[in-house]
Short mmCIF file of C-alpha atoms and ligand atoms in Angstrom, two decimals:
data_model
loop_
_atom_site.label_atom_id
_atom_site.label_comp_id
_atom_site.label_asym_id
_atom_site.label_seq_id
_atom_site.Cartn_x
_atom_site.Cartn_y
_atom_site.Cartn_z
CA MET A 1 -61.98 31.31 -19.05
CA THR A 2 -58.27 31.48 -19.74
CA ASP A 3 -56.31 28.45 -21.19
CA THR A 4 -54.47 27.94 -17.83
CA ASP A 5 -57.75 27.76 -15.99
CA PHE A 6 -58.92 25.12 -18.26
CA ARG A 7 -55.84 23.26 -18.03
CA ARG A 8 -55.90 23.31 -14.12
CA ARG A 9 -59.23 21.46 -14.30
CA ILE A 10 -57.76 18.52 -15.94
CA PRO A 11 -57.22 16.01 -13.10
CA ARG A 12 -53.60 15.10 -12.28
CA THR A 13 -52.42 11.68 -12.85
CA ASP A 14 -52.24 10.88 -9.15
CA ALA A 15 -55.95 11.85 -8.67
CA VAL A 16 -57.05 9.79 -11.56
CA LEU A 17 -55.18 6.73 -10.16
CA ALA A 18 -56.67 7.31 -6.83
CA GLU A 19 -60.27 7.08 -8.07
CA PRO A 20 -61.63 3.61 -6.76
CA ARG A 21 -62.52 2.17 -10.23
CA VAL A 22 -59.14 3.07 -11.72
CA ALA A 23 -57.24 1.78 -8.69
CA ALA A 24 -59.05 -1.38 -9.07
CA ALA A 25 -57.92 -1.62 -12.71
CA VAL A 26 -54.30 -1.21 -11.64
CA ALA A 27 -54.48 -4.50 -9.84
CA VAL A 28 -55.81 -6.29 -12.90
CA VAL A 29 -53.78 -4.77 -15.80
CA GLY A 30 -50.87 -3.11 -14.14
CA LYS A 31 -49.90 0.44 -13.44
CA ALA A 32 -47.98 1.08 -16.65
CA ARG A 33 -50.99 0.30 -18.88
CA VAL A 34 -53.47 2.32 -16.75
CA LYS A 35 -51.18 5.29 -16.86
CA GLU A 36 -51.10 5.08 -20.65
CA VAL A 37 -54.77 5.39 -20.79
CA VAL A 38 -54.80 8.09 -18.35
CA ALA A 39 -52.25 10.05 -20.37
CA ALA A 40 -54.22 9.52 -23.51
CA ALA A 41 -57.40 10.93 -21.88
CA GLN A 42 -55.51 13.91 -20.27
CA GLN A 43 -54.15 14.68 -23.69
CA ARG A 44 -57.62 14.77 -25.23
CA ALA A 45 -58.70 17.02 -22.48
CA ARG A 46 -55.90 19.41 -23.19
CA GLY A 47 -56.81 19.41 -26.86
CA GLY A 48 -60.29 20.31 -26.01
CA ASP A 49 -61.84 16.97 -27.31
CA ILE A 50 -63.37 16.19 -23.98
CA ALA A 51 -64.26 18.10 -20.97
CA PRO A 52 -61.65 17.94 -18.06
CA GLU A 53 -64.49 16.56 -15.85
CA ALA A 54 -64.95 13.60 -18.29
CA VAL A 55 -61.29 12.38 -17.94
CA VAL A 56 -62.18 9.84 -15.06
CA ASP A 57 -65.11 8.35 -16.91
CA GLU A 58 -63.14 8.17 -20.21
CA VAL A 59 -60.31 6.35 -18.48
CA VAL A 60 -62.71 3.85 -16.84
CA ALA A 61 -64.46 3.23 -20.21
CA GLU A 62 -61.29 2.52 -21.81
CA LEU A 63 -59.31 0.44 -19.35
CA PRO A 64 -58.75 -3.01 -20.69
CA ARG A 65 -60.45 -5.83 -18.69
CA SER A 66 -57.39 -7.99 -18.76
CA ALA A 67 -53.63 -7.68 -18.79
CA ALA A 68 -53.51 -10.12 -21.67
CA SER A 69 -54.82 -9.19 -25.20
CA VAL A 70 -56.49 -12.67 -25.70
CA ARG A 71 -60.32 -12.32 -25.70
CA PRO A 72 -62.97 -14.93 -25.26
CA VAL A 73 -64.81 -15.60 -28.49
CA ILE A 74 -68.02 -17.51 -29.03
CA ASN A 75 -67.31 -20.32 -31.60
CA ALA A 76 -70.56 -20.70 -33.78
CA THR A 77 -68.68 -21.99 -36.69
CA GLY A 78 -69.91 -25.46 -36.29
CA VAL A 79 -66.34 -26.57 -36.45
CA LEU A 80 -66.05 -28.22 -33.00
CA LEU A 81 -62.13 -28.04 -32.98
CA HIS A 82 -61.16 -24.74 -34.52
CA THR A 83 -57.45 -24.44 -34.41
CA ASN A 84 -57.61 -20.67 -35.00
CA LEU A 85 -60.08 -20.42 -31.91
CA GLY A 86 -57.86 -22.45 -29.72
CA ARG A 87 -59.22 -26.05 -30.36
CA ALA A 88 -60.91 -27.68 -27.39
CA PRO A 89 -62.42 -25.40 -24.80
CA LEU A 90 -61.51 -26.75 -21.30
CA SER A 91 -64.03 -28.14 -18.81
CA ASP A 92 -64.82 -26.16 -15.80
CA ALA A 93 -62.92 -28.84 -13.85
CA ALA A 94 -59.82 -28.29 -15.99
CA ARG A 95 -60.14 -24.52 -15.69
CA GLU A 96 -60.24 -24.75 -11.94
CA ALA A 97 -57.26 -27.07 -11.85
CA LEU A 98 -55.38 -24.42 -14.00
CA THR A 99 -56.05 -21.74 -11.58
CA THR A 100 -54.91 -23.84 -8.71
CA ALA A 101 -51.73 -24.97 -10.57
CA ALA A 102 -50.90 -21.39 -11.23
CA GLY A 103 -49.48 -20.85 -7.78
CA THR A 104 -46.78 -22.77 -6.12
CA THR A 105 -47.68 -26.38 -6.18
CA ASP A 106 -46.37 -29.85 -5.43
CA VAL A 107 -45.82 -30.66 -9.24
CA GLU A 108 -42.45 -32.22 -8.52
CA LEU A 109 -42.33 -32.54 -4.57
CA ASP A 110 -43.50 -35.58 -2.52
CA LEU A 111 -45.19 -33.63 0.34
CA VAL A 112 -44.98 -36.85 2.67
CA THR A 113 -41.28 -37.54 2.24
CA GLY A 114 -40.14 -34.00 1.56
CA GLY A 115 -38.12 -35.44 -1.39
CA ARG A 116 -38.41 -34.88 -5.14
CA GLY A 117 -41.56 -36.42 -6.51
CA ARG A 118 -42.28 -37.58 -10.08
CA ARG A 119 -43.14 -34.51 -12.10
CA GLY A 120 -46.97 -34.48 -13.00
CA ALA A 121 -47.37 -37.95 -11.40
CA GLY A 122 -51.18 -37.26 -10.95
CA ALA A 123 -51.56 -36.49 -14.57
CA LEU A 124 -49.55 -39.46 -15.73
CA ALA A 125 -51.53 -41.72 -13.48
CA ALA A 126 -54.80 -40.41 -14.81
CA LEU A 127 -53.57 -40.95 -18.32
CA ALA A 128 -52.42 -44.44 -17.71
CA ALA A 129 -55.67 -45.32 -15.99
CA ALA A 130 -57.55 -43.86 -19.14
CA VAL A 131 -55.46 -46.18 -21.47
CA PRO A 132 -54.99 -49.30 -19.53
CA ASP A 133 -53.43 -50.98 -22.71
CA ALA A 134 -50.46 -48.82 -22.54
CA GLY A 135 -47.38 -50.05 -20.58
CA ALA A 136 -46.33 -46.52 -19.79
CA VAL A 137 -47.28 -42.95 -20.70
CA HIS A 138 -45.43 -39.68 -21.23
CA VAL A 139 -46.59 -36.15 -22.16
CA ALA A 140 -44.82 -33.65 -24.22
CA ASN A 141 -45.96 -30.10 -25.24
CA ASN A 142 -48.02 -31.08 -28.37
CA GLY A 143 -48.54 -33.74 -30.90
CA ALA A 144 -45.77 -32.31 -32.97
CA ALA A 145 -43.42 -32.48 -29.96
CA ALA A 146 -44.43 -36.05 -29.26
CA LEU A 147 -43.51 -36.95 -32.90
CA ILE A 148 -40.13 -35.08 -32.70
CA LEU A 149 -39.26 -36.97 -29.49
CA ALA A 150 -40.00 -40.27 -30.97
CA ALA A 151 -38.33 -39.57 -34.12
CA THR A 152 -35.18 -38.28 -32.70
CA ALA A 153 -34.87 -41.08 -30.23
CA LEU A 154 -35.42 -43.72 -32.66
CA ALA A 155 -34.50 -42.66 -36.11
CA ALA A 156 -32.13 -39.62 -35.89
CA GLY A 157 -29.16 -40.32 -38.39
CA ARG A 158 -31.05 -43.40 -39.65
CA GLU A 159 -34.06 -44.03 -41.92
CA MET A 160 -37.80 -43.76 -41.07
CA VAL A 161 -40.24 -45.61 -43.34
CA ILE A 162 -43.43 -43.73 -44.22
CA ALA A 163 -46.25 -44.07 -46.67
CA ARG A 164 -46.25 -41.40 -49.47
CA GLY A 165 -49.93 -40.91 -48.96
CA GLU A 166 -49.28 -39.94 -45.21
CA MET A 167 -47.02 -36.91 -45.90
CA VAL A 168 -49.36 -34.59 -44.26
CA GLU A 169 -49.22 -30.88 -44.04
CA ILE A 170 -51.05 -30.06 -40.71
CA GLY A 171 -51.76 -26.37 -41.34
CA ASP A 172 -50.29 -22.92 -41.39
CA GLY A 173 -47.73 -24.32 -43.69
CA PHE A 174 -46.24 -26.79 -41.25
CA ARG A 175 -45.55 -30.13 -42.98
CA LEU A 176 -44.95 -33.36 -40.98
CA PRO A 177 -42.26 -34.67 -43.36
CA GLU A 178 -40.21 -31.38 -42.88
CA LEU A 179 -40.80 -31.57 -39.07
CA LEU A 180 -39.63 -35.21 -39.14
CA GLU A 181 -36.47 -34.43 -41.20
CA SER A 182 -35.59 -31.67 -38.84
CA THR A 183 -34.67 -34.38 -36.38
CA GLY A 184 -31.97 -35.73 -38.66
CA ALA A 185 -34.00 -38.75 -39.68
CA ARG A 186 -33.94 -39.73 -43.35
CA LEU A 187 -37.52 -40.24 -44.77
CA ARG A 188 -37.83 -43.40 -46.88
CA GLU A 189 -41.14 -43.08 -48.64
CA VAL A 190 -43.17 -46.21 -49.70
CA GLY A 191 -46.12 -46.72 -51.90
CA THR A 192 -47.89 -44.23 -53.98
CA THR A 193 -50.24 -41.31 -53.08
CA ASN A 194 -53.34 -43.47 -53.06
CA ARG A 195 -51.87 -47.00 -52.19
CA VAL A 196 -49.36 -48.80 -50.13
CA THR A 197 -49.08 -52.44 -49.05
CA ARG A 198 -47.37 -54.41 -46.29
CA ASP A 199 -44.91 -55.56 -48.93
CA ASP A 200 -43.79 -52.02 -49.72
CA TYR A 201 -42.88 -51.49 -46.06
CA ALA A 202 -41.30 -54.87 -45.74
CA ARG A 203 -39.06 -54.21 -48.72
CA ALA A 204 -38.06 -50.77 -47.38
CA VAL A 205 -37.11 -51.98 -43.91
CA GLY A 206 -33.37 -52.64 -43.56
CA PRO A 207 -30.42 -52.53 -41.04
CA ASP A 208 -30.56 -48.63 -41.23
CA THR A 209 -34.28 -48.38 -40.47
CA GLY A 210 -34.88 -46.64 -37.15
CA MET A 211 -38.71 -46.87 -37.11
CA ILE A 212 -41.94 -47.19 -39.18
CA LEU A 213 -44.31 -44.21 -38.89
CA LYS A 214 -47.92 -44.29 -39.51
CA ILE A 215 -49.58 -41.01 -39.57
CA HIS A 216 -53.41 -40.72 -39.58
CA PRO A 217 -54.44 -38.34 -42.45
CA SER A 218 -56.58 -36.31 -40.04
CA ASN A 219 -57.53 -33.39 -42.27
CA PHE A 220 -58.20 -34.93 -45.63
CA VAL A 221 -59.76 -38.11 -47.03
CA VAL A 222 -58.53 -40.15 -50.13
CA GLN A 223 -61.36 -41.78 -51.90
CA GLY A 224 -61.59 -44.32 -54.78
CA PHE A 225 -58.87 -46.78 -55.58
CA THR A 226 -56.97 -46.74 -52.30
CA SER A 227 -55.22 -49.02 -49.77
CA SER A 228 -53.30 -48.49 -46.60
CA VAL A 229 -51.91 -50.74 -43.96
CA PRO A 230 -53.09 -50.55 -40.39
CA ALA A 231 -50.12 -49.98 -38.01
CA GLY A 232 -50.88 -53.24 -36.25
CA GLU A 233 -49.97 -55.16 -39.40
CA LEU A 234 -46.57 -53.70 -39.58
CA THR A 235 -45.24 -54.78 -36.15
CA GLY A 236 -43.68 -57.98 -37.27
CA LEU A 237 -41.01 -56.26 -39.39
CA GLY A 238 -38.35 -55.93 -36.78
CA VAL A 239 -38.42 -52.24 -36.16
CA PRO A 240 -40.52 -50.15 -33.84
CA VAL A 241 -43.88 -48.80 -35.27
CA VAL A 242 -45.15 -45.44 -34.15
CA SER A 243 -48.74 -44.55 -34.90
CA ASP A 244 -49.57 -40.90 -34.81
CA ILE A 245 -53.39 -40.97 -34.53
CA GLY A 246 -53.46 -37.23 -34.08
CA SER A 247 -57.04 -36.80 -32.61
CA GLY A 248 -56.39 -37.98 -29.12
CA LEU A 249 -59.37 -40.50 -29.10
CA LEU A 250 -58.30 -42.83 -26.38
CA ALA A 251 -61.05 -45.45 -27.23
CA PRO A 252 -63.18 -46.15 -30.16
CA HIS A 253 -66.18 -43.66 -30.51
CA PRO A 254 -69.35 -44.95 -32.14
CA LEU A 255 -69.92 -41.54 -33.97
CA LEU A 256 -66.42 -41.66 -35.49
CA PRO A 257 -66.02 -45.12 -36.73
CA ASP A 258 -63.12 -44.41 -39.13
CA GLU A 259 -61.15 -42.34 -36.57
CA PRO A 260 -58.14 -44.36 -35.10
CA ASP A 261 -57.96 -44.58 -31.27
CA ALA A 262 -55.16 -45.43 -28.84
CA ALA A 263 -56.67 -48.56 -27.27
CA THR A 264 -57.33 -50.28 -30.52
CA GLU A 265 -53.80 -49.45 -31.88
CA LEU A 266 -52.12 -50.65 -28.71
CA ARG A 267 -54.24 -53.91 -28.58
CA ALA A 268 -53.11 -54.63 -32.13
CA GLY A 269 -49.66 -54.56 -30.83
CA VAL A 270 -48.50 -51.14 -31.91
CA PRO A 271 -45.48 -50.11 -29.59
CA LEU A 272 -46.03 -46.49 -29.63
CA VAL A 273 -48.98 -44.25 -30.09
CA THR A 274 -48.77 -40.34 -30.34
CA ALA A 275 -51.69 -38.03 -30.08
CA SER A 276 -52.72 -34.39 -29.18
CA GLY A 277 -54.37 -33.43 -25.93
CA ASP A 278 -56.50 -30.53 -27.29
CA LYS A 279 -58.33 -32.34 -30.01
CA LEU A 280 -60.99 -35.02 -29.36
CA LEU A 281 -59.70 -35.64 -25.95
CA GLY A 282 -60.94 -32.18 -25.06
CA GLY A 283 -58.06 -31.18 -22.89
CA PRO A 284 -55.16 -28.71 -22.88
CA GLN A 285 -52.45 -28.66 -25.60
CA ALA A 286 -50.27 -31.58 -25.00
CA GLY A 287 -48.71 -34.47 -26.78
CA LEU A 288 -49.37 -37.95 -25.57
CA LEU A 289 -46.92 -40.77 -25.91
CA LEU A 290 -48.49 -44.18 -25.09
CA GLY A 291 -47.09 -47.54 -25.47
CA ASP A 292 -44.48 -50.02 -24.53
CA ALA A 293 -42.90 -49.46 -21.13
CA ASP A 294 -39.32 -49.79 -22.22
CA LEU A 295 -39.81 -47.61 -25.30
CA VAL A 296 -41.69 -44.94 -23.44
CA GLN A 297 -38.93 -44.89 -20.64
CA ARG A 298 -36.31 -44.42 -23.30
CA LEU A 299 -38.19 -41.36 -24.85
CA ARG A 300 -38.70 -40.00 -21.32
CA ARG A 301 -35.02 -40.19 -20.40
CA HIS A 302 -33.86 -38.69 -23.71
CA PRO A 303 -32.28 -35.18 -23.34
CA LEU A 304 -34.70 -33.68 -25.69
CA ALA A 305 -37.67 -34.77 -23.53
CA ARG A 306 -36.41 -31.88 -21.13
CA ALA A 307 -36.79 -29.33 -23.81
CA LEU A 308 -40.33 -30.77 -24.61
CA ARG A 309 -41.48 -30.82 -21.12
CA VAL A 310 -45.07 -29.77 -20.40
CA ASP A 311 -45.72 -26.92 -17.68
CA LYS A 312 -47.66 -27.38 -14.44
CA LEU A 313 -50.69 -25.63 -15.92
CA THR A 314 -50.92 -28.36 -18.69
CA LEU A 315 -50.49 -31.24 -16.30
CA ALA A 316 -53.18 -30.00 -14.03
CA ALA A 317 -55.64 -29.31 -16.83
CA LEU A 318 -54.93 -32.67 -18.34
CA GLU A 319 -55.52 -34.52 -15.24
CA ALA A 320 -58.77 -32.75 -14.48
CA THR A 321 -59.87 -33.36 -18.13
CA LEU A 322 -59.22 -37.16 -17.81
CA ARG A 323 -60.69 -37.47 -14.25
CA GLY A 324 -63.40 -34.97 -14.36
CA PRO A 325 -66.81 -34.77 -16.15
CA VAL A 326 -67.28 -35.24 -19.84
CA PRO A 327 -65.26 -32.35 -21.52
CA PRO A 328 -67.19 -29.77 -23.64
CA VAL A 329 -66.04 -31.03 -26.95
CA ARG A 330 -67.22 -34.46 -26.16
CA ALA A 331 -70.62 -33.07 -25.21
CA MET A 332 -70.73 -31.08 -28.49
CA LEU A 333 -69.90 -34.16 -30.53
CA GLU A 334 -72.53 -36.18 -28.81
CA ALA A 335 -75.35 -33.64 -28.62
CA ASP A 336 -78.66 -34.74 -30.04
CA VAL A 337 -79.78 -32.68 -33.05
CA GLU A 338 -83.34 -32.21 -31.48
CA GLY A 339 -81.80 -30.55 -28.37
CA LEU A 340 -79.70 -28.41 -30.78
CA ARG A 341 -82.87 -27.27 -32.72
CA ALA A 342 -84.57 -26.49 -29.38
CA ARG A 343 -81.59 -24.20 -28.44
CA ALA A 344 -81.77 -22.59 -31.82
CA ARG A 345 -85.41 -21.95 -31.44
CA ALA A 346 -84.85 -20.34 -27.98
CA ILE A 347 -82.18 -18.04 -29.40
CA SER A 348 -84.46 -17.21 -32.39
CA ALA A 349 -87.30 -16.41 -30.20
CA ASP A 350 -85.25 -14.15 -27.95
CA LEU A 351 -83.86 -12.24 -30.93
CA ALA A 352 -87.36 -11.95 -32.45
CA VAL A 353 -88.46 -10.22 -29.29
CA HIS A 354 -85.77 -7.66 -29.99
CA GLY A 355 -86.87 -7.25 -33.59
CA ILE A 356 -84.08 -9.32 -35.14
CA ASP A 357 -85.20 -11.94 -37.64
CA ALA A 358 -82.94 -14.96 -37.38
CA PRO A 359 -84.78 -18.14 -38.50
CA VAL A 360 -83.92 -21.54 -37.21
CA VAL A 361 -82.01 -23.45 -39.84
CA ASP A 362 -80.74 -27.11 -40.15
CA CYS A 363 -77.00 -27.23 -40.84
CA ARG A 364 -74.02 -29.63 -40.62
CA ALA A 365 -71.12 -29.37 -38.25
CA VAL A 366 -67.78 -31.00 -38.50
CA VAL A 367 -65.01 -32.07 -36.05
CA GLY A 368 -62.08 -29.91 -37.58
CA GLY A 369 -58.74 -29.43 -36.15
CA GLY A 370 -57.45 -32.71 -37.22
CA GLY A 371 -60.13 -35.14 -36.56
CA GLY A 372 -63.00 -37.03 -38.27
CA PRO A 373 -62.02 -35.73 -41.82
CA GLY A 374 -64.99 -35.84 -44.11
CA VAL A 375 -67.40 -36.61 -41.29
CA GLU A 376 -70.44 -34.15 -40.95
CA PHE A 377 -73.11 -34.20 -38.07
CA PRO A 378 -76.52 -32.84 -38.35
CA SER A 379 -76.79 -29.58 -36.58
CA ALA A 380 -78.95 -26.52 -36.14
CA GLY A 381 -78.56 -22.83 -35.65
CA VAL A 382 -79.99 -19.50 -36.62
CA ALA A 383 -79.33 -17.56 -39.81
CA LEU A 384 -78.56 -13.87 -40.19
CA PRO A 385 -77.82 -11.71 -43.24
CA GLU A 386 -74.32 -12.44 -44.51
CA GLU A 387 -73.10 -8.93 -43.60
CA ALA A 388 -73.54 -9.71 -39.90
CA ALA A 389 -70.59 -12.05 -39.84
CA ALA A 390 -67.95 -9.39 -40.01
CA ALA A 391 -69.85 -7.12 -37.41
CA LEU A 392 -70.28 -10.07 -34.94
CA ARG A 393 -66.60 -10.81 -35.05
CA VAL A 394 -65.70 -7.40 -33.85
CA GLY A 395 -68.70 -6.88 -31.67
CA ALA A 396 -68.51 -6.40 -27.80
CA ILE A 397 -68.78 -10.11 -27.42
CA PRO A 398 -66.81 -11.46 -30.41
CA LEU A 399 -68.71 -14.13 -32.11
CA VAL A 400 -67.59 -16.22 -35.16
CA GLY A 401 -70.24 -17.82 -37.30
CA ARG A 402 -70.05 -19.45 -40.73
CA VAL A 403 -70.86 -17.78 -44.04
CA GLU A 404 -72.59 -20.06 -46.47
CA ASN A 405 -75.18 -19.64 -49.20
CA GLY A 406 -75.25 -15.98 -48.75
CA ARG A 407 -76.01 -15.80 -45.12
CA CYS A 408 -74.28 -16.07 -41.80
CA VAL A 409 -75.22 -19.24 -40.04
CA LEU A 410 -74.64 -19.48 -36.19
CA ASP A 411 -74.33 -23.10 -35.45
CA VAL A 412 -75.10 -24.00 -31.89
CA ARG A 413 -73.26 -27.34 -31.86
CA SER A 414 -69.88 -25.66 -31.29
CA VAL A 415 -71.33 -23.46 -28.68
CA ALA A 416 -71.51 -24.40 -25.04
CA PRO A 417 -75.17 -24.49 -24.03
CA ALA A 418 -74.13 -22.15 -21.13
CA ASP A 419 -73.13 -19.59 -23.70
CA ASP A 420 -76.52 -19.48 -25.56
CA GLU A 421 -77.45 -16.38 -23.62
CA ARG A 422 -74.20 -14.62 -24.47
CA LEU A 423 -74.56 -15.62 -28.15
CA ALA A 424 -78.08 -13.90 -28.19
CA ALA A 425 -76.62 -11.02 -26.44
CA ALA A 426 -73.77 -10.69 -29.00
CA VAL A 427 -76.32 -10.67 -31.77
CA ARG A 428 -78.56 -8.16 -30.01
CA ALA A 429 -75.51 -5.90 -29.73
CA VAL A 430 -74.74 -6.02 -33.28
CA GLY A 431 -78.38 -6.09 -34.38
CA ALA A 432 -78.83 -2.60 -32.78
CA VAL A 433 -76.21 -1.33 -35.15
CA GLY A 434 -77.60 -2.56 -38.35
CA GLY A 435 -78.17 -6.32 -38.68
CA SER A 436 -81.84 -6.04 -37.60
CA GLU A 437 -83.38 -5.41 -41.09
CA ARG A 438 -85.82 -8.11 -41.71
CA HIS A 439 -84.86 -10.77 -44.18
CA SER A 440 -87.02 -13.66 -45.21
CA ARG A 441 -84.62 -16.09 -46.96
CA ALA A 442 -86.14 -19.62 -46.65
CA PRO A 443 -83.75 -22.13 -45.04
CA ARG A 444 -81.81 -23.86 -48.04
CA SER A 445 -79.80 -26.94 -48.20
CA ILE A 446 -76.28 -26.17 -47.19
CA GLY A 447 -74.78 -29.46 -48.05
CA SER A 448 -72.45 -28.03 -50.69
CA ALA A 449 -71.55 -24.96 -48.68
CA VAL A 450 -68.18 -23.62 -48.58
CA ARG A 451 -67.06 -22.93 -44.91
CA SER A 452 -65.43 -19.48 -44.76
CA GLY A 453 -63.74 -17.54 -41.90
CA PRO A 454 -60.63 -18.75 -40.19
CA ASP A 455 -58.84 -21.87 -41.47
CA PRO A 456 -60.58 -24.80 -39.65
CA SER A 457 -57.67 -27.16 -40.53
CA SER A 458 -55.16 -28.45 -37.91
C1 LIG B 1 -53.04 -32.50 -35.17
C2 LIG B 1 -51.97 -33.46 -35.58
C3 LIG B 1 -50.62 -33.37 -35.36
C4 LIG B 1 -49.99 -32.24 -34.66
O1 LIG B 1 -50.41 -32.21 -33.24
P1 LIG B 1 -50.32 -30.68 -32.48
O2 LIG B 1 -50.88 -31.03 -31.12
O3 LIG B 1 -51.07 -29.78 -33.12
O4 LIG B 1 -48.90 -30.50 -32.51
C5 LIG B 1 -49.85 -34.37 -35.81
N1 LIG B 1 -50.21 -35.44 -36.51
C6 LIG B 1 -51.58 -35.59 -36.67
C7 LIG B 1 -52.17 -36.78 -37.41
C8 LIG B 1 -52.53 -34.61 -36.32
O5 LIG B 1 -53.83 -34.77 -36.56
#
């Protein structure tokens, strides 16, 4: 066989693209990407690495399944809101709303009159209904955007009074004080790291004060000789009080008694509450602004509001989250530990059938992502050898567990029950490679465990 004969047998690009499986991929990931994969396979055939007849199969095997590089990951870290894993997973209702909203929609058109409608009226109405104590509501891009909007409108070029113990770094090197100063507001710190009193605030407020800001220290706890002042007790000082509660809890939650919520703050007379949409609310990334009607209207009409405006996808997902069934994060938070143990037992039994020893263990889950700092929930999962953690992350179905006490624990509290099958499949896929050796480490207390893996902070 001559070199030319061999090369002639390598299918031409047009022929590969015409193959139905490849043509279908063009519709999903685009022609340019498919052509790259085809060219690479042809190159390998030319170099003799694969047979010319294998080109089409190679291309099909290597084609990406999606035009975007983002991949679904199973969160078995036991951190319910993992910022590195995209915080709250959306409910099916919200996902469906997102898909619908992706086309042309009536986001800002009144179909009855044919005139301009209020942008995202449905989402805003749903939010107003969920927080009846708010005179008005507005939605910005995220919690940080909500803060920026309030700080710019109320305190740019003026002073903002804030407790020293509430100067929070929210994660990835972003510090709220720096974010606030970027608006042109001057921070006036009051109190000490551990203590602040109403008098401290009262003394700091003067003619140049634009607002008082209360920030919920959502990712750490200060214990011992401490005192702070509830936002509701700062309302009589003659300047607007803004309470950044962070987590997006709209009403008190019995499992998180120390977590501030919007309804309680508003009832205590706080004129403006800001929060995130993708934390305990369980919705899309968004920044909620709830409060006094005049104040919210002022923020809504501020020029900066246009730059911090949420897109139609967010509005749709937020409305569906608020009106639809209990979002996944809330179900995970409220799941009964007996039910979690039963799920872990079923996963463990499935793996045992495939020769993988993954004993059921009791463990402790956390809210993470800027909510419920210091609060742990009894949970359950299955344990694998520590080495499995890295393999599971890069497996066919990426799965992130938690390494503690020399093993990799897969905590089911942060996994949607519908994903248990996929979790077991992800372990089986890796177990076949090498994680299946028997190990008989007895379950141990993991109370003092160090959580590893991606940064669970906000
Ligand atoms: C999370 C958090 C923020 C930032 O909100 P994003 O939605 O991440 O922008 C601000 N303040 C507090 C108290 C938080 O917990």
